[in-house]
Short mmCIF file of C-alpha atoms and ligand atoms in Angstrom, two decimals:
data_model
loop_
_atom_site.label_atom_id
_atom_site.label_comp_id
_atom_site.label_asym_id
_atom_site.label_seq_id
_atom_site.Cartn_x
_atom_site.Cartn_y
_atom_site.Cartn_z
CA UNK A 1 86.95 90.51 79.05
CA UNK A 2 85.70 92.57 81.96
CA UNK A 3 86.08 91.44 85.54
CA UNK A 4 83.95 91.95 88.65
CA UNK A 5 84.23 94.48 91.44
CA UNK A 6 85.74 92.74 94.48
CA UNK A 7 85.37 93.57 98.15
CA UNK A 8 88.80 93.67 99.77
CA UNK A 9 87.40 94.51 103.21
CA UNK A 10 84.07 96.05 104.20
CA UNK A 11 84.07 99.52 102.63
CA UNK A 12 87.15 98.89 100.47
CA UNK A 13 86.70 97.62 96.90
CA UNK A 14 88.93 96.64 94.03
CA UNK A 15 87.74 98.53 90.92
CA UNK A 16 90.75 97.73 88.76
CA UNK A 17 91.02 95.94 85.42
CA UNK A 18 92.58 92.82 83.92
CA UNK A 19 94.96 93.14 80.98
CA UNK A 20 95.39 89.66 79.55
CA UNK A 21 96.86 91.09 76.35
CA UNK A 22 99.98 92.55 77.92
CA UNK A 23 102.91 90.64 76.43
CA UNK A 24 105.82 92.81 77.53
CA UNK A 25 106.31 95.56 80.06
CA UNK A 26 108.71 98.49 80.04
CA UNK A 27 109.45 97.60 76.37
CA UNK A 28 111.93 94.88 77.31
CA UNK A 29 110.49 92.36 79.73
CA UNK A 30 108.10 89.45 78.99
CA UNK A 31 104.74 89.44 80.78
CA UNK A 32 103.68 85.81 80.18
CA UNK A 33 100.68 86.01 82.52
CA UNK A 34 99.33 89.44 81.50
CA UNK A 35 98.73 92.00 84.22
CA UNK A 36 96.20 93.99 86.17
CA UNK A 37 95.95 97.70 86.90
CA UNK A 38 94.62 97.88 90.42
CA UNK A 39 92.45 100.75 91.51
CA UNK A 40 90.70 100.74 94.90
CA UNK A 41 87.63 102.55 96.15
CA UNK A 42 87.19 103.34 99.83
CA UNK A 43 83.90 104.55 101.31
CA UNK A 44 84.25 106.76 104.38
CA UNK A 45 82.05 109.04 106.48
CA UNK A 46 83.59 112.05 104.77
CA UNK A 47 83.52 110.90 101.20
CA UNK A 48 84.65 108.35 98.65
CA UNK A 49 88.33 107.88 97.95
CA UNK A 50 89.85 106.34 94.84
CA UNK A 51 93.41 104.96 95.10
CA UNK A 52 95.27 104.97 91.77
CA UNK A 53 93.50 104.88 88.42
CA UNK A 54 94.18 102.46 85.55
CA UNK A 55 95.93 102.54 82.17
CA UNK A 56 94.25 105.04 79.86
CA UNK A 57 92.57 102.54 77.51
CA UNK A 58 90.76 100.91 80.45
CA UNK A 59 89.24 104.12 81.85
CA UNK A 60 85.62 103.26 80.97
CA UNK A 61 85.80 99.85 82.59
CA UNK A 62 87.13 101.43 85.78
CA UNK A 63 84.42 104.14 85.67
CA UNK A 64 81.76 101.42 85.29
CA UNK A 65 83.08 99.64 88.34
CA UNK A 66 83.16 102.84 90.39
CA UNK A 67 79.47 103.34 89.54
CA UNK A 68 78.69 99.76 90.56
CA UNK A 69 79.99 100.62 94.05
CA UNK A 70 78.73 104.19 94.59
CA UNK A 71 75.85 104.38 92.10
CA UNK A 72 75.24 107.03 89.47
CA UNK A 73 74.50 109.90 91.86
CA UNK A 74 77.34 109.68 94.35
CA UNK A 75 80.75 111.19 93.68
CA UNK A 76 84.45 110.62 94.17
CA UNK A 77 85.86 113.12 96.67
CA UNK A 78 89.54 112.24 96.65
CA UNK A 79 91.83 110.52 94.17
CA UNK A 80 95.04 109.33 95.77
CA UNK A 81 97.90 109.04 93.29
CA UNK A 82 100.62 107.10 95.08
CA UNK A 83 102.75 107.08 91.91
CA UNK A 84 102.19 108.99 88.68
CA UNK A 85 103.42 106.42 86.13
CA UNK A 86 100.90 106.38 83.25
CA UNK A 87 99.73 102.79 83.87
CA UNK A 88 98.31 104.12 87.17
CA UNK A 89 97.51 107.72 86.31
CA UNK A 90 96.56 107.37 82.63
CA UNK A 91 92.82 107.42 83.41
CA UNK A 92 93.02 110.36 85.78
CA UNK A 93 91.81 112.81 83.13
CA UNK A 94 88.63 110.87 82.15
CA UNK A 95 87.89 110.12 85.81
CA UNK A 96 88.29 113.81 86.69
CA UNK A 97 86.02 114.67 83.78
CA UNK A 98 83.34 112.45 85.34
CA UNK A 99 84.08 113.66 88.91
CA UNK A 100 85.38 117.25 88.42
CA UNK A 101 85.17 118.13 92.11
CA UNK A 102 87.50 115.36 93.23
CA UNK A 103 90.71 116.48 94.95
CA UNK A 104 93.90 114.90 93.65
CA UNK A 105 96.17 113.84 96.52
CA UNK A 106 99.82 113.18 95.66
CA UNK A 107 103.43 114.09 96.40
CA UNK A 108 105.01 117.26 94.97
CA UNK A 109 106.85 115.23 92.33
CA UNK A 110 103.72 113.30 91.34
CA UNK A 111 101.61 116.48 91.11
CA UNK A 112 104.31 117.93 88.93
CA UNK A 113 104.35 114.89 86.63
CA UNK A 114 100.55 114.92 86.38
CA UNK A 115 100.70 118.27 84.61
CA UNK A 116 102.44 116.39 81.80
CA UNK A 117 100.40 113.16 81.87
CA UNK A 118 96.90 113.59 80.52
CA UNK A 119 97.47 117.34 81.03
CA UNK A 120 94.94 117.71 83.83
CA UNK A 121 93.34 121.12 84.21
CA UNK A 122 95.07 123.80 86.32
CA UNK A 123 91.93 124.45 88.36
CA UNK A 124 91.73 120.88 89.73
CA UNK A 125 91.88 120.81 93.54
CA UNK A 126 95.01 119.18 94.91
CA UNK A 127 96.57 118.19 98.22
CA UNK A 128 100.34 117.94 98.36
CA UNK A 129 101.20 115.04 100.67
CA UNK A 130 104.74 116.24 101.29
CA UNK A 131 103.09 119.09 103.26
CA UNK A 132 99.80 117.44 104.31
CA UNK A 133 100.77 114.04 105.62
CA UNK A 134 97.36 112.92 106.88
CA UNK A 135 93.75 113.10 105.84
CA UNK A 136 90.90 112.86 108.35
CA UNK A 137 87.86 111.21 106.80
CA UNK A 138 85.84 110.78 110.00
CA UNK A 139 85.86 107.05 110.66
CA UNK A 140 89.01 106.61 108.59
CA UNK A 141 92.39 108.35 108.65
CA UNK A 142 94.83 108.16 105.79
CA UNK A 143 98.55 108.56 106.39
CA UNK A 144 100.80 109.39 103.44
CA UNK A 145 104.34 108.07 103.69
CA UNK A 146 106.60 109.58 101.04
CA UNK A 147 109.03 106.91 99.82
CA UNK A 148 110.94 108.28 96.81
CA UNK A 149 112.47 105.77 94.38
CA UNK A 150 110.01 102.99 95.06
CA UNK A 151 110.45 103.17 92.09
CA UNK A 152 110.12 106.79 90.82
CA UNK A 153 111.04 109.96 92.71
CA UNK A 154 107.33 110.65 93.25
CA UNK A 155 106.26 107.51 95.11
CA UNK A 156 104.42 107.28 98.39
CA UNK A 157 102.68 104.55 100.35
CA UNK A 158 99.29 105.25 101.90
CA UNK A 159 98.28 103.69 105.18
CA UNK A 160 94.54 103.29 105.81
CA UNK A 161 94.99 103.44 109.57
CA UNK A 162 91.77 102.02 111.05
CA UNK A 163 91.78 99.15 108.54
CA UNK A 164 95.48 98.32 108.94
CA UNK A 165 95.78 98.30 105.16
CA UNK A 166 98.66 99.55 103.03
CA UNK A 167 98.24 100.91 99.53
CA UNK A 168 101.71 100.48 98.07
CA UNK A 169 101.32 101.01 94.31
CA UNK A 170 104.18 99.15 92.53
CA UNK A 171 105.87 97.98 95.74
CA UNK A 172 105.00 94.25 96.25
CA UNK A 173 103.34 94.16 92.81
CA UNK A 174 103.88 91.85 89.88
CA UNK A 175 102.44 91.37 86.40
CA UNK A 176 100.02 88.51 86.92
CA UNK A 177 96.39 88.41 85.83
CA UNK A 178 94.03 86.05 87.63
CA UNK A 179 90.41 86.99 88.32
CA UNK A 180 90.60 85.52 91.80
CA UNK A 181 92.84 88.50 92.64
CA UNK A 182 93.94 87.48 96.14
CA UNK A 183 97.27 85.84 96.94
CA UNK A 184 95.63 83.11 99.07
CA UNK A 185 93.27 82.13 96.23
CA UNK A 186 95.91 81.51 93.58
CA UNK A 187 98.08 78.95 95.34
CA UNK A 188 97.50 76.50 92.46
CA UNK A 189 99.58 78.97 90.39
CA UNK A 190 102.13 79.57 93.14
CA UNK A 191 105.19 78.76 91.01
CA UNK A 192 104.20 81.05 88.15
CA UNK A 193 103.36 83.81 90.60
CA UNK A 194 106.69 83.46 92.38
CA UNK A 195 108.73 83.40 89.16
CA UNK A 196 107.10 86.50 87.66
CA UNK A 197 107.26 88.26 91.03
CA UNK A 198 111.03 87.77 91.08
CA UNK A 199 111.38 88.94 87.45
CA UNK A 200 109.26 91.99 88.20
CA UNK A 201 111.25 92.79 91.31
CA UNK A 202 114.52 92.51 89.43
CA UNK A 203 113.55 94.55 86.42
CA UNK A 204 111.59 97.30 88.18
CA UNK A 205 113.09 97.45 91.68
CA UNK A 206 116.53 95.89 91.04
CA UNK A 207 118.14 99.33 90.58
CA UNK A 208 116.50 100.59 93.80
CA UNK A 209 117.30 97.81 96.25
CA UNK A 210 118.47 100.11 99.02
CA UNK A 211 115.20 102.05 98.80
CA UNK A 212 113.29 98.76 99.07
CA UNK A 213 115.18 97.89 102.25
CA UNK A 214 114.58 101.39 103.59
CA UNK A 215 110.88 101.12 102.69
CA UNK A 216 110.46 97.77 104.45
CA UNK A 217 112.25 99.08 107.51
CA UNK A 218 110.01 102.13 107.52
CA UNK A 219 106.89 99.93 107.39
CA UNK A 220 108.16 97.76 110.22
CA UNK A 221 108.74 100.79 112.44
CA UNK A 222 105.74 102.86 111.46
CA UNK A 223 104.05 104.27 114.60
CA UNK A 224 100.48 103.07 114.91
CA UNK A 225 100.95 100.32 112.35
CA UNK A 226 101.76 96.68 112.94
CA UNK A 227 102.83 94.71 109.89
CA UNK A 228 101.95 91.48 111.75
CA UNK A 229 98.31 92.56 111.91
CA UNK A 230 98.20 94.10 108.43
CA UNK A 231 94.92 93.06 106.81
CA UNK A 232 95.88 93.68 103.19
CA UNK A 233 98.56 95.15 100.98
CA UNK A 234 96.76 96.77 98.07
CA UNK A 235 99.42 96.87 95.39
CA UNK A 236 98.96 98.13 91.84
CA UNK A 237 99.61 95.05 89.67
CA UNK A 238 98.69 91.45 90.29
CA UNK A 239 97.18 89.82 93.36
CA UNK A 240 96.21 91.77 96.45
CA UNK A 241 98.16 90.43 99.42
CA UNK A 242 96.22 89.23 102.42
CA UNK A 243 97.17 85.58 103.09
CA UNK A 244 100.94 85.73 102.74
CA UNK A 245 101.91 89.29 103.63
CA UNK A 246 104.82 88.40 105.93
CA UNK A 247 106.22 85.92 103.39
CA UNK A 248 106.05 88.46 100.58
CA UNK A 249 107.71 91.22 102.61
CA UNK A 250 110.46 88.77 103.63
CA UNK A 251 110.95 87.72 100.00
CA UNK A 252 111.33 91.33 98.89
CA UNK A 253 113.79 91.94 101.71
CA UNK A 254 115.77 88.87 100.66
CA UNK A 255 115.78 89.91 96.97
CA UNK A 256 116.86 93.43 97.93
CA UNK A 257 120.02 92.37 99.75
CA UNK A 258 123.11 94.01 98.21
CA UNK A 259 125.16 91.57 96.11
CA UNK A 260 128.34 90.35 97.70
CA UNK A 261 131.03 91.23 95.16
CA UNK A 262 134.24 89.28 94.63
CA UNK A 263 137.63 90.95 94.42
CA UNK A 264 137.88 89.88 90.83
CA UNK A 265 138.36 91.66 87.49
CA UNK A 266 136.69 90.47 84.30
CA UNK A 267 138.63 91.39 81.16
CA UNK A 268 136.72 91.15 77.87
CA UNK A 269 138.38 92.08 74.60
CA UNK A 270 138.40 91.56 70.85
CA UNK A 271 141.54 91.61 68.77
CA UNK A 272 142.17 91.19 65.00
CA UNK A 273 145.97 90.85 65.02
CA UNK A 274 146.48 90.09 68.69
CA UNK A 275 147.62 93.61 69.73
CA UNK A 276 144.71 94.36 72.06
CA UNK A 277 145.00 90.78 73.28
CA UNK A 278 148.67 91.29 74.19
CA UNK A 279 147.64 94.43 76.11
CA UNK A 280 144.89 92.42 77.86
CA UNK A 281 147.29 89.65 78.93
CA UNK A 282 149.85 92.12 80.27
CA UNK A 283 147.18 94.13 82.11
CA UNK A 284 145.96 90.84 83.64
CA UNK A 285 149.51 90.11 84.91
CA UNK A 286 149.61 93.56 86.54
CA UNK A 287 146.27 92.95 88.27
CA UNK A 288 147.29 89.47 89.45
CA UNK A 289 150.60 90.84 90.80
CA UNK A 290 148.63 92.53 93.61
CA UNK A 291 146.66 89.37 94.42
CA UNK A 292 143.44 90.16 92.56
CA UNK A 293 141.80 87.37 90.55
CA UNK A 294 141.21 87.86 86.81
CA UNK A 295 139.00 86.09 84.29
CA UNK A 296 139.58 86.59 80.57
CA UNK A 297 137.04 86.58 77.74
CA UNK A 298 138.05 86.81 74.09
CA UNK A 299 134.79 88.04 72.54
CA UNK A 300 135.46 85.93 69.43
CA UNK A 301 134.81 82.77 71.50
CA UNK A 302 132.17 84.01 73.92
CA UNK A 303 129.13 86.27 74.04
CA UNK A 304 128.37 89.64 75.65
CA UNK A 305 125.80 87.81 77.84
CA UNK A 306 128.44 85.45 79.21
CA UNK A 307 130.74 88.36 80.02
CA UNK A 308 127.92 90.19 81.80
CA UNK A 309 127.02 87.04 83.72
CA UNK A 310 130.62 86.62 84.85
CA UNK A 311 130.82 90.31 85.86
CA UNK A 312 127.56 90.09 87.81
CA UNK A 313 129.31 89.39 91.12
CA UNK A 314 132.72 90.96 90.41
CA UNK A 315 134.11 94.34 91.40
CA UNK A 316 136.09 95.11 88.26
CA UNK A 317 135.57 95.13 84.50
CA UNK A 318 138.02 96.06 81.76
CA UNK A 319 136.90 96.21 78.14
CA UNK A 320 139.45 96.04 75.32
CA UNK A 321 138.77 97.00 71.72
CA UNK A 322 140.71 97.85 68.57
CA UNK A 323 139.38 100.63 66.33
CA UNK A 324 137.51 99.11 63.41
CA UNK A 325 136.16 101.51 60.76
CA UNK A 326 136.07 104.47 63.13
CA UNK A 327 134.46 102.74 66.10
CA UNK A 328 134.78 100.18 68.89
CA UNK A 329 133.77 96.55 68.30
CA UNK A 330 129.95 96.31 68.51
CA UNK A 331 130.06 93.25 70.79
CA UNK A 332 132.28 95.10 73.26
CA UNK A 333 130.08 98.21 73.03
CA UNK A 334 127.08 95.94 73.72
CA UNK A 335 128.59 94.95 77.05
CA UNK A 336 129.01 98.62 77.98
CA UNK A 337 125.46 99.43 76.84
CA UNK A 338 124.08 96.70 79.10
CA UNK A 339 125.63 98.27 82.17
CA UNK A 340 123.67 100.84 84.10
CA UNK A 341 124.72 103.85 86.20
CA UNK A 342 122.25 102.95 88.99
CA UNK A 343 123.45 99.36 89.15
CA UNK A 344 127.15 99.64 88.40
CA UNK A 345 128.35 103.02 89.66
CA UNK A 346 130.02 101.38 92.66
CA UNK A 347 132.15 99.06 90.49
CA UNK A 348 135.57 99.62 88.88
CA UNK A 349 135.28 99.89 85.08
CA UNK A 350 137.69 101.10 82.37
CA UNK A 351 138.78 100.36 78.78
CA UNK A 352 141.86 99.95 76.63
CA UNK A 353 142.84 98.98 73.09
CA UNK A 354 145.01 99.27 70.01
CA UNK A 355 144.36 101.36 66.90
CA UNK A 356 145.95 102.13 63.55
CA UNK A 357 145.50 105.86 62.98
CA UNK A 358 142.33 107.60 64.20
CA UNK A 359 141.67 105.57 67.38
CA UNK A 360 137.93 106.17 67.93
CA UNK A 361 137.45 102.67 69.42
CA UNK A 362 138.74 103.43 72.91
CA UNK A 363 137.41 107.02 72.72
CA UNK A 364 133.85 105.96 71.91
CA UNK A 365 133.84 103.12 74.41
CA UNK A 366 135.16 105.34 77.18
CA UNK A 367 132.46 107.94 76.42
CA UNK A 368 129.86 105.27 77.30
CA UNK A 369 131.79 104.11 80.34
CA UNK A 370 131.95 107.67 81.71
CA UNK A 371 128.13 107.74 81.62
CA UNK A 372 128.11 104.87 84.13
CA UNK A 373 129.85 107.08 86.72
CA UNK A 374 131.75 104.00 87.85
CA UNK A 375 135.09 104.13 89.69
CA UNK A 376 137.96 104.75 87.30
CA UNK A 377 141.30 104.67 89.11
CA UNK A 378 143.12 104.77 85.72
CA UNK A 379 142.49 106.70 82.49
CA UNK A 380 141.60 104.79 79.27
CA UNK A 381 144.72 103.21 77.79
CA UNK A 382 145.46 103.39 74.04
CA UNK A 383 148.25 101.93 71.95
CA UNK A 384 149.23 102.65 68.35
CA UNK A 385 149.29 99.25 66.58
CA UNK A 386 151.59 96.68 68.23
CA UNK A 387 152.51 97.34 71.86
CA UNK A 388 156.31 97.56 72.29
CA UNK A 389 158.29 96.93 75.47
CA UNK A 390 157.59 100.39 76.90
CA UNK A 391 153.85 100.13 76.24
CA UNK A 392 153.78 96.66 77.77
CA UNK A 393 155.38 98.00 80.93
CA UNK A 394 152.74 100.73 80.96
CA UNK A 395 150.02 98.07 80.55
CA UNK A 396 151.43 96.11 83.51
CA UNK A 397 151.54 99.19 85.75
CA UNK A 398 148.06 100.24 84.57
CA UNK A 399 146.65 96.83 85.51
CA UNK A 400 148.49 96.90 88.82
CA UNK A 401 147.05 100.33 89.69
CA UNK A 402 143.55 99.15 88.76
CA UNK A 403 143.93 96.02 90.92
CA UNK A 404 145.39 98.00 93.83
CA UNK A 405 142.39 100.36 93.85
CA UNK A 406 140.10 97.32 94.32
CA UNK A 407 142.36 95.88 96.99
CA UNK A 408 142.60 99.17 98.90
CA UNK A 409 138.84 99.63 98.89
CA UNK A 410 138.46 96.10 100.22
CA UNK A 411 140.94 96.77 103.03
CA UNK A 412 139.10 99.99 103.98
CA UNK A 413 135.76 98.15 104.34
C1 FMN B 501 138.78 96.30 58.98
C2 FMN B 501 139.64 97.22 59.77
C3 FMN B 501 139.31 98.54 59.92
C4 FMN B 501 140.10 99.39 60.67
N1 FMN B 501 139.70 100.69 60.85
C5 FMN B 501 140.46 101.53 61.61
C6 FMN B 501 140.04 102.86 61.85
O1 FMN B 501 139.00 103.32 61.40
N2 FMN B 501 140.82 103.64 62.63
C7 FMN B 501 141.96 103.17 63.21
O2 FMN B 501 142.58 103.90 63.97
N3 FMN B 501 142.40 101.91 62.96
C8 FMN B 501 141.67 101.09 62.20
N4 FMN B 501 142.07 99.81 61.97
C9 FMN B 501 143.37 99.38 62.47
C10 FMN B 501 143.31 98.61 63.77
O3 FMN B 501 142.66 99.34 64.75
C11 FMN B 501 144.72 98.31 64.20
O4 FMN B 501 145.31 97.45 63.28
C12 FMN B 501 144.83 97.72 65.56
O5 FMN B 501 146.18 97.70 65.93
C13 FMN B 501 144.29 96.33 65.62
O6 FMN B 501 144.44 95.84 66.91
P1 FMN B 501 144.08 94.33 67.25
O7 FMN B 501 145.15 93.46 66.72
O8 FMN B 501 143.96 94.26 68.71
O9 FMN B 501 142.75 94.09 66.59
C14 FMN B 501 141.31 98.94 61.23
C15 FMN B 501 141.66 97.58 61.07
C16 FMN B 501 140.84 96.74 60.36
C17 FMN B 501 141.22 95.30 60.23
#
């Protein structure tokens, strides 16, 4: 189903598309309300400017809408690519084919990526916004504000100065398709919009919270721009913001606050004969001896999800596994695979376990844990079969050292 061109403000039009069929995004996350790929067309004294394109399969619909605004004869002079992810740049090639004289305006990193997305021709005119930070279009000036990691290294925000409008690409976006397209027109779906906005924030921007806070601060202190008088935030998915800009910015700021982590260690383990379990209990005693709280999970009676939920607001995690047929226990490996270097590199994470002969369990698990680049005040701890008195003393000291590292960091802060 095609949608209509919408006027955002005089001279600025939405020429994006609706994607009601989208069921999931980024492979993993449900998109229960579909999505939109927002592209905007700005008419100025010195030419027509297109902000973002749309997903490749919607190129013709976007081209039709562009023609509805500028007619068959007029041309696109500039295409601003605030972020080169294919859902925004996928139609760049067909649009450049139709408007071969358009200049592509993007950051160094985005221009670089565009060589590998749609493989645009080498002779296309470009402006690198890391060097050229402004564009004078007569009655309108564009200011390019490079904001890497919102949410790729290539991202920028464009300020349409005279209109007091921000084009933010994925920042302040969400996957939500509604033909009314403006935040103040969809208040009857407020709860759905809020819920999917939070999910989108978490999945896409969750790993980049400090960049979100930096980005918001930058917008609030941008010379010549007043967020209070901002007329619209033209994001790249879901409703355009115009009625509730302040509220949305405040929500994003609130969601982006760093988690407050407890001085607590979660220990999750599996154990066939109780050997890894004995290690776990002794390690826990060592941790508690320095005043750090511990919570224990035997994976036989709980799930990886519950362990991850418990660890969500804790500083430390220890994973225990025996070696079973040349590997670690899958459920314990699953916990490690659900951790992420961007999200968990500031935490304390290590592993331990018992084995019979070859001992790959702890080795394989620790290979994954090293990829997280988390803090590891102790080396992985292995034990051949049943831990004896000496090994138990080692477990106690190992736990104590792990707990002390958490305590010392807390005292330093
Ligand atoms: C089904 C099964 C397969 C095993 N495979 C291995 C193996 O490939 N390599 C190894 O070092 N030990 C292997 N073991 C031995 C255990 O790792 C060892 O008994 C360990 O001490 C068990 O610790 P737990 O009581 O904490 O489970 C295996 C044990 C079982 C029950």
